[in-house]
Amino acid sequence: MGMFRDSDTPEIDIIKEMAEALGSTGIRLEDALARIEEARKEIEDLFRSYDEDRDNGDSADPAVINDAISRYNSLVGKAEDVRRSLLIQREACGFRIHREVDIHYPIPARMKFFKS
């Protein structure tokens, strides 16, 4: 029969809203992590290009890499904010242990700026 006998009670509506909010924040965090991964790949490509240019005797500009690293670090900060929101929502819902969040939504460390 479930937790509540009447499926149209205000309590059920509140639980549904809480679940929807948690799911929505989880999706926002997944999207943020995907953008971080794309930015990381862009930085790897820039490093490869930088090395190739240097090997060919061309002048390579480290500022391009540092701009990409700055964008990456900004994305990490935004993901940390969304993760914090998710943890607060979980706490409000009564979840006190957040290991699952750590496992499923790992936030990468910020990158240090490149010095040539």
JSON list of C-alpha atoms in Angstrom, two decimals:
[
{"chain": "A", "resi": 1, "resn": "MET", "atom": "CA", "xyz": [0.00, 0.00, 0.00]},
{"chain": "A", "resi": 2, "resn": "GLY", "atom": "CA", "xyz": [2.95, 2.31, 0.33]},
{"chain": "A", "resi": 3, "resn": "MET", "atom": "CA", "xyz": [3.78, 4.99, 2.83]},
{"chain": "A", "resi": 4, "resn": "PHE", "atom": "CA", "xyz": [0.50, 6.89, 2.49]},
{"chain": "A", "resi": 5, "resn": "ARG", "atom": "CA", "xyz": [-2.95, 5.42, 2.04]},
{"chain": "A", "resi": 6, "resn": "ASP", "atom": "CA", "xyz": [-4.32, 8.30, -0.02]},
{"chain": "A", "resi": 7, "resn": "SER", "atom": "CA", "xyz": [-2.14, 9.00, -3.06]},
{"chain": "A", "resi": 8, "resn": "ASP", "atom": "CA", "xyz": [-3.55, 12.51, -3.48]},
{"chain": "A", "resi": 9, "resn": "THR", "atom": "CA", "xyz": [-2.45, 13.89, -0.13]},
{"chain": "A", "resi": 10, "resn": "PRO", "atom": "CA", "xyz": [-0.42, 17.07, 0.25]},
{"chain": "A", "resi": 11, "resn": "GLU", "atom": "CA", "xyz": [2.40, 14.96, 1.70]},
{"chain": "A", "resi": 12, "resn": "ILE", "atom": "CA", "xyz": [2.67, 12.98, -1.53]},
{"chain": "A", "resi": 13, "resn": "ASP", "atom": "CA", "xyz": [2.72, 16.20, -3.53]},
{"chain": "A", "resi": 14, "resn": "ILE", "atom": "CA", "xyz": [5.54, 17.54, -1.36]},
{"chain": "A", "resi": 15, "resn": "ILE", "atom": "CA", "xyz": [7.55, 14.32, -1.74]},
{"chain": "A", "resi": 16, "resn": "LYS", "atom": "CA", "xyz": [7.06, 14.43, -5.51]},
{"chain": "A", "resi": 17, "resn": "GLU", "atom": "CA", "xyz": [8.27, 18.05, -5.61]},
{"chain": "A", "resi": 18, "resn": "MET", "atom": "CA", "xyz": [11.31, 17.18, -3.49]},
{"chain": "A", "resi": 19, "resn": "ALA", "atom": "CA", "xyz": [12.18, 14.27, -5.77]},
{"chain": "A", "resi": 20, "resn": "GLU", "atom": "CA", "xyz": [11.74, 16.40, -8.87]},
{"chain": "A", "resi": 21, "resn": "ALA", "atom": "CA", "xyz": [13.97, 19.14, -7.44]},
{"chain": "A", "resi": 22, "resn": "LEU", "atom": "CA", "xyz": [16.68, 16.61, -6.55]},
{"chain": "A", "resi": 23, "resn": "GLY", "atom": "CA", "xyz": [16.51, 15.08, -10.02]},
{"chain": "A", "resi": 24, "resn": "SER", "atom": "CA", "xyz": [16.65, 18.47, -11.69]},
{"chain": "A", "resi": 25, "resn": "THR", "atom": "CA", "xyz": [19.71, 19.50, -9.69]},
{"chain": "A", "resi": 26, "resn": "GLY", "atom": "CA", "xyz": [21.36, 16.16, -10.46]},
{"chain": "A", "resi": 27, "resn": "ILE", "atom": "CA", "xyz": [20.81, 16.75, -14.18]},
{"chain": "A", "resi": 28, "resn": "ARG", "atom": "CA", "xyz": [22.27, 20.27, -13.88]},
{"chain": "A", "resi": 29, "resn": "LEU", "atom": "CA", "xyz": [25.33, 18.78, -12.17]},
{"chain": "A", "resi": 30, "resn": "GLU", "atom": "CA", "xyz": [25.71, 16.11, -14.87]},
{"chain": "A", "resi": 31, "resn": "ASP", "atom": "CA", "xyz": [25.54, 18.83, -17.54]},
{"chain": "A", "resi": 32, "resn": "ALA", "atom": "CA", "xyz": [28.15, 20.90, -15.69]},
{"chain": "A", "resi": 33, "resn": "LEU", "atom": "CA", "xyz": [30.47, 17.89, -15.47]},
{"chain": "A", "resi": 34, "resn": "ALA", "atom": "CA", "xyz": [30.03, 17.22, -19.19]},
{"chain": "A", "resi": 35, "resn": "ARG", "atom": "CA", "xyz": [31.02, 20.82, -19.98]},
{"chain": "A", "resi": 36, "resn": "ILE", "atom": "CA", "xyz": [34.09, 20.42, -17.77]},
{"chain": "A", "resi": 37, "resn": "GLU", "atom": "CA", "xyz": [35.08, 17.27, -19.69]},
{"chain": "A", "resi": 38, "resn": "GLU", "atom": "CA", "xyz": [34.71, 19.10, -23.01]},
{"chain": "A", "resi": 39, "resn": "ALA", "atom": "CA", "xyz": [36.87, 21.94, -21.71]},
{"chain": "A", "resi": 40, "resn": "ARG", "atom": "CA", "xyz": [39.51, 19.46, -20.50]},
{"chain": "A", "resi": 41, "resn": "LYS", "atom": "CA", "xyz": [39.66, 17.87, -23.95]},
{"chain": "A", "resi": 42, "resn": "GLU", "atom": "CA", "xyz": [40.00, 21.32, -25.54]},
{"chain": "A", "resi": 43, "resn": "ILE", "atom": "CA", "xyz": [42.96, 22.07, -23.25]},
{"chain": "A", "resi": 44, "resn": "GLU", "atom": "CA", "xyz": [44.61, 18.76, -24.15]},
{"chain": "A", "resi": 45, "resn": "ASP", "atom": "CA", "xyz": [44.22, 19.63, -27.85]},
{"chain": "A", "resi": 46, "resn": "LEU", "atom": "CA", "xyz": [45.70, 23.08, -27.23]},
{"chain": "A", "resi": 47, "resn": "PHE", "atom": "CA", "xyz": [48.72, 21.54, -25.47]},
{"chain": "A", "resi": 48, "resn": "ARG", "atom": "CA", "xyz": [49.25, 19.14, -28.40]},
{"chain": "A", "resi": 49, "resn": "SER", "atom": "CA", "xyz": [49.01, 22.02, -30.84]},
{"chain": "A", "resi": 50, "resn": "TYR", "atom": "CA", "xyz": [51.36, 24.10, -28.70]},
{"chain": "A", "resi": 51, "resn": "ASP", "atom": "CA", "xyz": [53.96, 21.29, -28.66]},
{"chain": "A", "resi": 52, "resn": "GLU", "atom": "CA", "xyz": [53.65, 20.76, -32.42]},
{"chain": "A", "resi": 53, "resn": "ASP", "atom": "CA", "xyz": [54.06, 24.50, -33.12]},
{"chain": "A", "resi": 54, "resn": "ARG", "atom": "CA", "xyz": [57.10, 24.67, -30.85]},
{"chain": "A", "resi": 55, "resn": "ASP", "atom": "CA", "xyz": [58.63, 21.57, -32.46]},
{"chain": "A", "resi": 56, "resn": "ASN", "atom": "CA", "xyz": [58.13, 23.15, -35.89]},
{"chain": "A", "resi": 57, "resn": "GLY", "atom": "CA", "xyz": [59.80, 26.37, -34.80]},
{"chain": "A", "resi": 58, "resn": "ASP", "atom": "CA", "xyz": [56.57, 28.35, -34.87]},
{"chain": "A", "resi": 59, "resn": "SER", "atom": "CA", "xyz": [55.76, 30.78, -32.10]},
{"chain": "A", "resi": 60, "resn": "ALA", "atom": "CA", "xyz": [53.18, 29.26, -29.80]},
{"chain": "A", "resi": 61, "resn": "ASP", "atom": "CA", "xyz": [51.10, 31.48, -27.55]},
{"chain": "A", "resi": 62, "resn": "PRO", "atom": "CA", "xyz": [50.62, 30.11, -24.01]},
{"chain": "A", "resi": 63, "resn": "ALA", "atom": "CA", "xyz": [47.95, 32.79, -23.39]},
{"chain": "A", "resi": 64, "resn": "VAL", "atom": "CA", "xyz": [45.51, 30.74, -25.50]},
{"chain": "A", "resi": 65, "resn": "ILE", "atom": "CA", "xyz": [46.03, 27.77, -23.20]},
{"chain": "A", "resi": 66, "resn": "ASN", "atom": "CA", "xyz": [45.69, 29.93, -20.09]},
{"chain": "A", "resi": 67, "resn": "ASP", "atom": "CA", "xyz": [42.41, 31.39, -21.39]},
{"chain": "A", "resi": 68, "resn": "ALA", "atom": "CA", "xyz": [41.08, 27.85, -21.84]},
{"chain": "A", "resi": 69, "resn": "ILE", "atom": "CA", "xyz": [42.30, 26.91, -18.34]},
{"chain": "A", "resi": 70, "resn": "SER", "atom": "CA", "xyz": [40.55, 29.97, -16.94]},
{"chain": "A", "resi": 71, "resn": "ARG", "atom": "CA", "xyz": [37.28, 28.88, -18.61]},
{"chain": "A", "resi": 72, "resn": "TYR", "atom": "CA", "xyz": [37.80, 25.34, -17.30]},
{"chain": "A", "resi": 73, "resn": "ASN", "atom": "CA", "xyz": [38.35, 26.59, -13.73]},
{"chain": "A", "resi": 74, "resn": "SER", "atom": "CA", "xyz": [35.23, 28.74, -14.00]},
{"chain": "A", "resi": 75, "resn": "LEU", "atom": "CA", "xyz": [33.22, 25.67, -15.04]},
{"chain": "A", "resi": 76, "resn": "VAL", "atom": "CA", "xyz": [34.64, 23.75, -12.07]},
{"chain": "A", "resi": 77, "resn": "GLY", "atom": "CA", "xyz": [33.51, 26.57, -9.77]},
{"chain": "A", "resi": 78, "resn": "LYS", "atom": "CA", "xyz": [30.01, 26.48, -11.25]},
{"chain": "A", "resi": 79, "resn": "ALA", "atom": "CA", "xyz": [29.87, 22.70, -10.85]},
{"chain": "A", "resi": 80, "resn": "GLU", "atom": "CA", "xyz": [30.94, 23.05, -7.21]},
{"chain": "A", "resi": 81, "resn": "ASP", "atom": "CA", "xyz": [28.06, 25.50, -6.68]},
{"chain": "A", "resi": 82, "resn": "VAL", "atom": "CA", "xyz": [25.54, 23.10, -8.23]},
{"chain": "A", "resi": 83, "resn": "ARG", "atom": "CA", "xyz": [26.95, 20.21, -6.17]},
{"chain": "A", "resi": 84, "resn": "ARG", "atom": "CA", "xyz": [26.61, 22.33, -3.03]},
{"chain": "A", "resi": 85, "resn": "SER", "atom": "CA", "xyz": [22.96, 22.97, -3.94]},
{"chain": "A", "resi": 86, "resn": "LEU", "atom": "CA", "xyz": [22.41, 19.25, -4.40]},
{"chain": "A", "resi": 87, "resn": "LEU", "atom": "CA", "xyz": [23.92, 18.49, -0.98]},
{"chain": "A", "resi": 88, "resn": "ILE", "atom": "CA", "xyz": [21.75, 21.15, 0.67]},
{"chain": "A", "resi": 89, "resn": "GLN", "atom": "CA", "xyz": [18.65, 19.72, -0.99]},
{"chain": "A", "resi": 90, "resn": "ARG", "atom": "CA", "xyz": [19.62, 16.22, 0.10]},
{"chain": "A", "resi": 91, "resn": "GLU", "atom": "CA", "xyz": [20.09, 17.43, 3.67]},
{"chain": "A", "resi": 92, "resn": "ALA", "atom": "CA", "xyz": [16.66, 19.08, 3.57]},
{"chain": "A", "resi": 93, "resn": "CYS", "atom": "CA", "xyz": [15.19, 15.76, 2.40]},
{"chain": "A", "resi": 94, "resn": "GLY", "atom": "CA", "xyz": [16.79, 13.93, 5.31]},
{"chain": "A", "resi": 95, "resn": "PHE", "atom": "CA", "xyz": [19.76, 12.37, 3.53]},
{"chain": "A", "resi": 96, "resn": "ARG", "atom": "CA", "xyz": [22.76, 12.79, 5.81]},
{"chain": "A", "resi": 97, "resn": "ILE", "atom": "CA", "xyz": [25.37, 10.66, 4.05]},
{"chain": "A", "resi": 98, "resn": "HIS", "atom": "CA", "xyz": [26.62, 11.94, 0.72]},
{"chain": "A", "resi": 99, "resn": "ARG", "atom": "CA", "xyz": [29.06, 9.24, -0.39]},
{"chain": "A", "resi": 100, "resn": "GLU", "atom": "CA", "xyz": [26.85, 8.46, -3.36]},
{"chain": "A", "resi": 101, "resn": "VAL", "atom": "CA", "xyz": [27.17, 12.05, -4.55]},
{"chain": "A", "resi": 102, "resn": "ASP", "atom": "CA", "xyz": [30.97, 11.86, -4.22]},
{"chain": "A", "resi": 103, "resn": "ILE", "atom": "CA", "xyz": [31.04, 8.62, -6.21]},
{"chain": "A", "resi": 104, "resn": "HIS", "atom": "CA", "xyz": [28.59, 9.54, -8.97]},
{"chain": "A", "resi": 105, "resn": "TYR", "atom": "CA", "xyz": [29.47, 13.21, -9.37]},
{"chain": "A", "resi": 106, "resn": "PRO", "atom": "CA", "xyz": [33.20, 13.65, -8.85]},
{"chain": "A", "resi": 107, "resn": "ILE", "atom": "CA", "xyz": [34.31, 17.23, -9.43]},
{"chain": "A", "resi": 108, "resn": "PRO", "atom": "CA", "xyz": [37.79, 17.49, -10.94]},
{"chain": "A", "resi": 109, "resn": "ALA", "atom": "CA", "xyz": [40.40, 19.74, -9.41]},
{"chain": "A", "resi": 110, "resn": "ARG", "atom": "CA", "xyz": [41.10, 23.16, -10.84]},
{"chain": "A", "resi": 111, "resn": "MET", "atom": "CA", "xyz": [44.06, 23.43, -13.20]},
{"chain": "A", "resi": 112, "resn": "LYS", "atom": "CA", "xyz": [47.13, 25.55, -12.61]},
{"chain": "A", "resi": 113, "resn": "PHE", "atom": "CA", "xyz": [47.98, 28.11, -15.26]},
{"chain": "A", "resi": 114, "resn": "PHE", "atom": "CA", "xyz": [50.54, 27.19, -17.89]},
{"chain": "A", "resi": 115, "resn": "LYS", "atom": "CA", "xyz": [54.00, 28.72, -17.81]},
{"chain": "A", "resi": 116, "resn": "SER", "atom": "CA", "xyz": [56.07, 28.22, -20.91]}
]
